[in-house]
Short mmCIF file of C-alpha atoms in Angstrom, two decimals:
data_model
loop_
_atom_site.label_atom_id
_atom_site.label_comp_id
_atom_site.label_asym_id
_atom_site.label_seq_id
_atom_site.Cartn_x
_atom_site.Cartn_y
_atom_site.Cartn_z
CA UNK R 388 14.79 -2.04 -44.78
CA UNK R 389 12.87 -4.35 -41.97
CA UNK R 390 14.49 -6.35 -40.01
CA UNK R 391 14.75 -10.16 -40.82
CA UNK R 392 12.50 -11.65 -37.54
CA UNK R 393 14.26 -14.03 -35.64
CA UNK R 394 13.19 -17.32 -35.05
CA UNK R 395 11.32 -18.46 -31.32
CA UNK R 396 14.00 -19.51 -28.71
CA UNK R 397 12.82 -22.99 -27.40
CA UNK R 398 13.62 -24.24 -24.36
CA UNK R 399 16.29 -26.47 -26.28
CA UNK R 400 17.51 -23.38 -27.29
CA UNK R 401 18.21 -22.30 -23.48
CA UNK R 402 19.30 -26.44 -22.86
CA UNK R 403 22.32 -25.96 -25.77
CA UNK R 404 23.46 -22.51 -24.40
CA UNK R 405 23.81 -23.70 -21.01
CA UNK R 406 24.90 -26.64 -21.31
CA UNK R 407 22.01 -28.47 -19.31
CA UNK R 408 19.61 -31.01 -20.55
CA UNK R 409 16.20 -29.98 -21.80
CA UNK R 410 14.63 -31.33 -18.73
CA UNK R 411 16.50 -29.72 -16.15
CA UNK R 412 16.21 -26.42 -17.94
CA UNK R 413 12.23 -27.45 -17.86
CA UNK R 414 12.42 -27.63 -13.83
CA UNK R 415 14.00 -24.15 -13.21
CA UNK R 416 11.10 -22.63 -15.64
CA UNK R 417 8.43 -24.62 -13.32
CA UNK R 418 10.40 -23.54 -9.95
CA UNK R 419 11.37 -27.12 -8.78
CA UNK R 420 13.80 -26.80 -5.95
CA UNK R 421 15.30 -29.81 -7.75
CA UNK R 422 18.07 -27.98 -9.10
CA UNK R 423 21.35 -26.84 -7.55
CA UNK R 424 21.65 -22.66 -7.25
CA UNK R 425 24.62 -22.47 -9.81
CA UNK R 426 22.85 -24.29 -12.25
CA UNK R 427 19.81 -22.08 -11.98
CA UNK R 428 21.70 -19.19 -12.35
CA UNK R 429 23.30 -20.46 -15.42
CA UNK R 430 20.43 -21.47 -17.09
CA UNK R 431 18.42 -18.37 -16.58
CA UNK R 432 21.86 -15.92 -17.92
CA UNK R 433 21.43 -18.11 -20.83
CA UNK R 434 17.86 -17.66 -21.03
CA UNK R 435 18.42 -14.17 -20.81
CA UNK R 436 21.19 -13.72 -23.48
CA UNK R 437 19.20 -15.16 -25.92
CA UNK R 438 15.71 -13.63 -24.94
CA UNK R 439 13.25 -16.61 -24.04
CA UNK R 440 10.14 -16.02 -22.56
CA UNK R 441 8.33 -19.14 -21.13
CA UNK R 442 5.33 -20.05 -22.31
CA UNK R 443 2.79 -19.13 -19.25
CA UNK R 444 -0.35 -20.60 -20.26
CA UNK R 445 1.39 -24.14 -21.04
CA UNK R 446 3.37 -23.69 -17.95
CA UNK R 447 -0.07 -22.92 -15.96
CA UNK R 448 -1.88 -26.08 -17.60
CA UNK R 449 1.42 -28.25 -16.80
CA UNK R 450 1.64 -27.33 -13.31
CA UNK R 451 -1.66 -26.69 -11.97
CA UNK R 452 -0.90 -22.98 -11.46
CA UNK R 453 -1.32 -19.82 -12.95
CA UNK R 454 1.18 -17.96 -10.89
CA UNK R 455 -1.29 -15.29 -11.52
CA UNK R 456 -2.19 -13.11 -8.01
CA UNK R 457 -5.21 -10.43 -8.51
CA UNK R 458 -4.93 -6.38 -7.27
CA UNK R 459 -8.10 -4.54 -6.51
CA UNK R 460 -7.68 -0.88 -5.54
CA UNK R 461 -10.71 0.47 -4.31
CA UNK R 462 -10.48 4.05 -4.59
CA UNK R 463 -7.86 6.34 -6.00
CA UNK R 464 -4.38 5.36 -6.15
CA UNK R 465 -2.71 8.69 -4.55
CA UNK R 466 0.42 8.68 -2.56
CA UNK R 467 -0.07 5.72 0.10
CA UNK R 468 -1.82 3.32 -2.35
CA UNK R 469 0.70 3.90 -5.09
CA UNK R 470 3.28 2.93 -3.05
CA UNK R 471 1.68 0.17 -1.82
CA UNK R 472 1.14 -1.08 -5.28
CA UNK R 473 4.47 -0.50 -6.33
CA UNK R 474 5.98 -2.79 -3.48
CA UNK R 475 3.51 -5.07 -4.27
CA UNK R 476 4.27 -5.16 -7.96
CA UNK R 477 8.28 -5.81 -7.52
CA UNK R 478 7.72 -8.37 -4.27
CA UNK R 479 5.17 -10.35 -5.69
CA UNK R 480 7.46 -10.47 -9.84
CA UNK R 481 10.40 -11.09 -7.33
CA UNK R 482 8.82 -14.36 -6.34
CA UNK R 483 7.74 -15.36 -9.57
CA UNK R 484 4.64 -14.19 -9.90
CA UNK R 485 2.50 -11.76 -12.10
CA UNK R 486 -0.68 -9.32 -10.76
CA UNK R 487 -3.75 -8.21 -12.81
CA UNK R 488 -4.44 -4.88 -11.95
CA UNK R 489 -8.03 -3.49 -11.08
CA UNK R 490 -8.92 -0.10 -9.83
CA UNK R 491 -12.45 0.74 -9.13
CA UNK R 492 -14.46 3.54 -7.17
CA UNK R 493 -15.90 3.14 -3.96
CA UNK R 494 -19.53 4.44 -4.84
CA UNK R 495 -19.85 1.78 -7.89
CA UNK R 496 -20.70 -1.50 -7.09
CA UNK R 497 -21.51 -2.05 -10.75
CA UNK R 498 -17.84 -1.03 -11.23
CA UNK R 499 -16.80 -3.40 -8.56
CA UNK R 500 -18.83 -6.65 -9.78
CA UNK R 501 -17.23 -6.20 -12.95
CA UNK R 502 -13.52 -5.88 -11.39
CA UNK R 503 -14.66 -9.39 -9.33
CA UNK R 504 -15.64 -10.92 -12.21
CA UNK R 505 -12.94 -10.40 -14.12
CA UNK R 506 -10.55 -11.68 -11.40
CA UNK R 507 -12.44 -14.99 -11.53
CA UNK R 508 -12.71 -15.14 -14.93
CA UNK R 509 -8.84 -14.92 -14.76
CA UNK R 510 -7.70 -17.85 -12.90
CA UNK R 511 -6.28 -16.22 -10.06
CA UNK R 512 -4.56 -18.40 -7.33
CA UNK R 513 -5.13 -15.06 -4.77
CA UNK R 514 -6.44 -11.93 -4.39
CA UNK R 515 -5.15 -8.85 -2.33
CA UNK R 516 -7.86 -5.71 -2.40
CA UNK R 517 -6.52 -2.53 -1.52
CA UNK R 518 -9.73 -1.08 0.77
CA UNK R 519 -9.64 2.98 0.58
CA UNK R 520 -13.48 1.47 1.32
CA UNK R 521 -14.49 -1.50 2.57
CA UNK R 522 -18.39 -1.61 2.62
CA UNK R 523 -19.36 -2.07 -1.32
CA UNK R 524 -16.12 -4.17 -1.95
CA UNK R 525 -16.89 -7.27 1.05
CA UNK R 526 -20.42 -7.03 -0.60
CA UNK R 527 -18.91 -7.80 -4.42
CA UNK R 528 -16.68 -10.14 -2.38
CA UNK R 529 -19.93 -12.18 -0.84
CA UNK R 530 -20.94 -12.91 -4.72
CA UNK R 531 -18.13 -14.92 -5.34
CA UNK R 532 -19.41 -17.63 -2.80
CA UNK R 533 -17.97 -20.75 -2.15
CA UNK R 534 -15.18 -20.50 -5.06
CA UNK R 535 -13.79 -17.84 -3.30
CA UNK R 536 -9.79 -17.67 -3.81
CA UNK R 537 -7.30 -17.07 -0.88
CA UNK R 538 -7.94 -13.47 -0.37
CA UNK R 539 -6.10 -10.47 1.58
CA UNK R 540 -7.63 -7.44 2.01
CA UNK R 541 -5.76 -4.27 3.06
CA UNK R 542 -7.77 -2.19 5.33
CA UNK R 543 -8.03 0.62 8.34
CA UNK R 544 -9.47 -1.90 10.24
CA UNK R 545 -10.65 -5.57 11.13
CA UNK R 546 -14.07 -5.38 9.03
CA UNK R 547 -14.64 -9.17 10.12
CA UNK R 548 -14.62 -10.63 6.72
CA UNK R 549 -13.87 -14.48 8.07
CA UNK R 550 -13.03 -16.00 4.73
CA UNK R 551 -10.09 -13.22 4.42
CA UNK R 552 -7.22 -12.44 5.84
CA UNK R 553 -7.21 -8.99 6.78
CA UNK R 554 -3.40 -6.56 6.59
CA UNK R 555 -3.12 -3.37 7.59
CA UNK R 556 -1.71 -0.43 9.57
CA UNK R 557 -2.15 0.42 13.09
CA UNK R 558 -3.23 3.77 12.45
CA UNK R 559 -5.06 4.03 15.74
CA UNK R 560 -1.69 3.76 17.88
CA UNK R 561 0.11 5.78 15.47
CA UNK R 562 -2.69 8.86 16.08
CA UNK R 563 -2.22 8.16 20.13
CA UNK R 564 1.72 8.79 19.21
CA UNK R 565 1.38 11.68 18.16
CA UNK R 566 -1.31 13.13 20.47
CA UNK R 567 0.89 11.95 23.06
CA UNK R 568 3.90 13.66 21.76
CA UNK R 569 1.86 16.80 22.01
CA UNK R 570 0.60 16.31 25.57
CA UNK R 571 3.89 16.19 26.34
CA UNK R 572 4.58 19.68 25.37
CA UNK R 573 1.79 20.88 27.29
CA UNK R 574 -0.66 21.96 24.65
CA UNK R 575 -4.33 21.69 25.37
CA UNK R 576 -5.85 21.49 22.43
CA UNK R 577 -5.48 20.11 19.36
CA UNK R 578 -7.11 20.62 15.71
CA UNK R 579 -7.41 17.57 13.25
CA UNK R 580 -7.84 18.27 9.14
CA UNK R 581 -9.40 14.92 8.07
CA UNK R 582 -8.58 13.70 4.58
CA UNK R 583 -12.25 12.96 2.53
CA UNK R 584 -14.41 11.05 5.40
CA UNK R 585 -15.85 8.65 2.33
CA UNK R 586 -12.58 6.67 3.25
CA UNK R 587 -11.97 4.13 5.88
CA UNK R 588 -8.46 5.43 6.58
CA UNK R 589 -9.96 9.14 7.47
CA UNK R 590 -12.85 7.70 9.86
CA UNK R 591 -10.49 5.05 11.76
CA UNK R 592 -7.87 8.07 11.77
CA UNK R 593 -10.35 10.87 13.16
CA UNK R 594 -11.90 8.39 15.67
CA UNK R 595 -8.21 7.20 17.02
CA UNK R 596 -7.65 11.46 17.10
CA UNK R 597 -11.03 12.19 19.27
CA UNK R 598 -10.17 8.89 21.88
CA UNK R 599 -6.49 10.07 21.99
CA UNK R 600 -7.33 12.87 23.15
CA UNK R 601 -10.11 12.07 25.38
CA UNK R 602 -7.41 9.63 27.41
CA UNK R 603 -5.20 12.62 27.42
CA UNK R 604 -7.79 15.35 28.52
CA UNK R 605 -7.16 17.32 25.21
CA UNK R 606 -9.73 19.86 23.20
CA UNK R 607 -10.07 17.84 20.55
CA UNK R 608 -11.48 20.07 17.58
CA UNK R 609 -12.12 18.80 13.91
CA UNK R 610 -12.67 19.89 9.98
CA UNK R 611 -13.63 17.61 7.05
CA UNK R 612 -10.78 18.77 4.47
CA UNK R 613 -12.88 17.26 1.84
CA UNK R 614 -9.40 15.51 0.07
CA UNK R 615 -6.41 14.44 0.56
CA UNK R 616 -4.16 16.84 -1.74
CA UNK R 617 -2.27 20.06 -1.46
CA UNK R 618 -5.12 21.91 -2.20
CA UNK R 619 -7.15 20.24 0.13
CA UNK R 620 -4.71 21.43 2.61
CA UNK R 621 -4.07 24.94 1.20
CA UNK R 622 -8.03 25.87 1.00
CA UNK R 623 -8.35 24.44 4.92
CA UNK R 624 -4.99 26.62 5.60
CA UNK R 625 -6.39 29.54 4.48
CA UNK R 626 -9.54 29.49 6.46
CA UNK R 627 -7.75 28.81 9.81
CA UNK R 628 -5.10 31.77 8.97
CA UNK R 629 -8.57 33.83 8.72
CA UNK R 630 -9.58 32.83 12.53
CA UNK R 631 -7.88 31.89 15.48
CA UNK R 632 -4.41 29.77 14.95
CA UNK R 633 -4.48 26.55 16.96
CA UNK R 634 -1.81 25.38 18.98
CA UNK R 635 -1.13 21.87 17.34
CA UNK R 636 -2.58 20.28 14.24
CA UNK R 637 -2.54 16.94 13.09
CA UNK R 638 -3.77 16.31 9.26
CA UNK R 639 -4.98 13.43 7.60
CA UNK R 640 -1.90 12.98 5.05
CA UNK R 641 1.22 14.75 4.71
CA UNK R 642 -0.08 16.59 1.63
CA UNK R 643 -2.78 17.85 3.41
CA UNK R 644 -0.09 18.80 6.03
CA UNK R 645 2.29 20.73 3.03
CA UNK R 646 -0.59 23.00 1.94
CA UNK R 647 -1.56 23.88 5.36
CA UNK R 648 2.20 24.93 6.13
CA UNK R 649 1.99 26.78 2.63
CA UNK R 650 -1.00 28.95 3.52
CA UNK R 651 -0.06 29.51 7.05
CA UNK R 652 3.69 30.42 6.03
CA UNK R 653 2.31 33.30 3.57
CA UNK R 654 0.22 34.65 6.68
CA UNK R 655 3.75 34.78 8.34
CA UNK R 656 3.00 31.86 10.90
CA UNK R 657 5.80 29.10 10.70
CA UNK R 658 5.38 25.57 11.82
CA UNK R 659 7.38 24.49 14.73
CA UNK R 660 7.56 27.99 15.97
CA UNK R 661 3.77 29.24 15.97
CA UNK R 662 2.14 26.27 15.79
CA UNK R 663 3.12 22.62 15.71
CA UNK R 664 1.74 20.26 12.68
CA UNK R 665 2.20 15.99 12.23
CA UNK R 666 0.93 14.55 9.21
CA UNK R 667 0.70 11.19 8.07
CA UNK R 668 1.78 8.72 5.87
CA UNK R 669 5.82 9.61 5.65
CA UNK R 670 5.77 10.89 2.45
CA UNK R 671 8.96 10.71 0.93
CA UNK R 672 9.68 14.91 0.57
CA UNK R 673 8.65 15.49 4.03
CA UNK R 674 11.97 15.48 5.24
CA UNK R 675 13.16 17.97 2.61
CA UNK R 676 11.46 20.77 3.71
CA UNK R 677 12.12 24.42 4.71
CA UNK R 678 10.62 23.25 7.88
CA UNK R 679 10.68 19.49 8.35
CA UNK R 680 6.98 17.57 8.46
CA UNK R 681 6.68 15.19 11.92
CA UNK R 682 4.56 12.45 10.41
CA UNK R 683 3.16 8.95 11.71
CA UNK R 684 4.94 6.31 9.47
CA UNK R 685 3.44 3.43 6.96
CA UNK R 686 5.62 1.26 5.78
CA UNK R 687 5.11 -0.41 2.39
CA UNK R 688 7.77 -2.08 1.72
CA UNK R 689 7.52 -4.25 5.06
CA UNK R 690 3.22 -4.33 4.53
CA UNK R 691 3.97 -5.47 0.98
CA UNK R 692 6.39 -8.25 2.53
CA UNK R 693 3.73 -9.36 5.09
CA UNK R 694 1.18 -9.77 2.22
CA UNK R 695 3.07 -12.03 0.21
CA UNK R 696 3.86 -14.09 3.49
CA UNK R 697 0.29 -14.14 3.84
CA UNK R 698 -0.83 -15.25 0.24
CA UNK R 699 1.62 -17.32 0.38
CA UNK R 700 0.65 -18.84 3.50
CA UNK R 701 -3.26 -19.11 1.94
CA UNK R 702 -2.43 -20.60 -1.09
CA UNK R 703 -0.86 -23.66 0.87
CA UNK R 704 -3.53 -24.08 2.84
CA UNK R 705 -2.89 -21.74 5.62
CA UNK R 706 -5.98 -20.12 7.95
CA UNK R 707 -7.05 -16.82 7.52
CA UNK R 708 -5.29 -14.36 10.11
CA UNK R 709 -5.56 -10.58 11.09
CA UNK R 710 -2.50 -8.51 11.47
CA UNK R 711 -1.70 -5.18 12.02
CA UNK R 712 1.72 -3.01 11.36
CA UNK R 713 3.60 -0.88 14.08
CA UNK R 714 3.20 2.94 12.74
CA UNK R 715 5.76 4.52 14.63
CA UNK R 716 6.11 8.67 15.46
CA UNK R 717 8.94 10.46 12.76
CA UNK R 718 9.59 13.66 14.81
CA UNK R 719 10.66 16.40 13.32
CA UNK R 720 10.94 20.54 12.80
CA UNK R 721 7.53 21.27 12.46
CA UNK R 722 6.07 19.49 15.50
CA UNK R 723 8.90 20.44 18.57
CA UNK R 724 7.68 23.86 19.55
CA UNK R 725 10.55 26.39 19.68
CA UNK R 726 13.14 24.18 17.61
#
């Protein structure tokens, strides 16, 4: 038998339940600071109870806004992207907002004119692009001339975009960490497994790796892993098991990191007794492992914060600014020779 549908909760609806006039309930749905903290909270457990939704569009025409923030990812969303996303996703509906979600390839700028045009088409108030690539996005960016919206773009590096604010992580001091940390266990050279040298993050990260290691007098040695997976890691593993072992390694991602340690371990070499390994990124298993990973840490949860800030900060009027996060040195197991 089908249900009997209900009728549509009004706002008066939510007014009666709480016991607040129609009005006030109006000014908690349009985020007036107006009303006292208690009352709020009544008004939206009554919402709640009886399931009203607001009315978004009306809401946008009635207050000027659409409350409606744009999210470009430019290249795949694997490990460090996802979570970025995800933080983004739950700071950004904490605050009231909603995202519309774009993900285009780096090599299509057809793709990408497409993604911008639908972001204008949308009525965004802001627009945060997740760079794995910068070069073809900033040019689908220059289209959008003077109606450009406040815009943050998430990047390896300052790519000198004045209209934008740029976020990102300080990958190059993170690298020096760790080259550092193994300098100061004596070891002369070092080999770095890039991730896939298309993206930004791999070139900024092997060109921190070879001045590193320059400042510290330290072989520096290199291989294009091709990817960032398992794999990746595994297949490059392999290959180095069949020559001469290096002393240290430093991947491009902790997954690349985890397959290396994989092929290497079936060869009989352990990490942080044959060799010493750092990846990147912090992944959240790394410090599960048989052997635990040393890695350089992003954090997305505080980068997600300091994006909103930043929107935020835009949308009122604010100047564009350029900001990098701290990536500090997680030592562990497989990077402390002899532990």
């Amino acid at each position: 038998m089908p249900r009997k549908k209900t009728s549509t909760v009004t706002l008066a609806d939510v007014a009666t339940r709480s016991g607040f006039s129609t009005s006030t309930v109006s000014r908690v749905f349009n985020d007036s600071e107006a009303v006292r903290p208690a009352s709020r909270d009544r008004i939206m457990a009554a919402a709640h109870e009886l399931g009203y939704r607001p009315n978004l569009s009306a809401r946008a025409l009635a207050s000027g806004h659409t409350h409606m923030i744009g999210l470009v990812v430019v290249g795949n969303i694997s490990h460090g992207a996802a979570e970025l996303v995800a933080a983004l996703e739950d700071e950004f509906r904490r605050r009231g907002y909603r995202m519309l979600l774009a993900t285009v390839s780096p090599s299509s700028a057809k793709d990408m004119g497409v993604a911008i045009e639908q972001m204008r088409s949308s009525q965004i108030e802001a627009l945060v692009a997740v760079l794995g690539s910068s070069a073809t996005f900033v040019s689908a960016l220059e289209a959008w001339g003077d109606g450009l919206v406040p815009t943050v773009l998430v990047c390896a590096s300052d790519i000198g975009v004045s209209r934008a604010s740029i976020r990102g992580f300080d990958q190059m001091s993170g690298i020096r960490s760790a080259v550092e940390h193994l300098h100061d266990q004596r070891i002369g050279a070092i080999l770095h497994v890039t991730g896939d040298l298309r993206f930004d993050d791999a070139s900024v990260r092997l060109s921190a790796f070879m001045a590193a290691c320059h400042t510290y007098g330290i072989a520096a040695t290199w291989t294009n892993s091709g990817g960032w997976s398992a794999q990746d890691g595994y297949d490059v593993g392999k290959k180095i098991a069949a020559s001469e072992l290096p002393r240290a390694i430093i991947a491009g991602n902790d997954t690349l990191a985890v397959g290396m340690m994989r092929a290497l371990r079936e060869k009989g070499l352990n990490a942080g007794t044959d060799y010493a390994i750092i990846g990147f990124d912090d992944n959240p298993i790394s410090g599960f492992l048989d052997v635990t990973l040393t890695t350089i840490k992003q954090n997305y949860a505080l980068m997600s914060d300091s994006i909103f800030n930043e929107v935020f900060s835009l949308v009122q009027g604010g100047e564009p600014t350029v900001a990098f996060l701290d990536t500090p040195l997680i030592v562990r197991e497989s990077s402390v020779l002899g532990s």
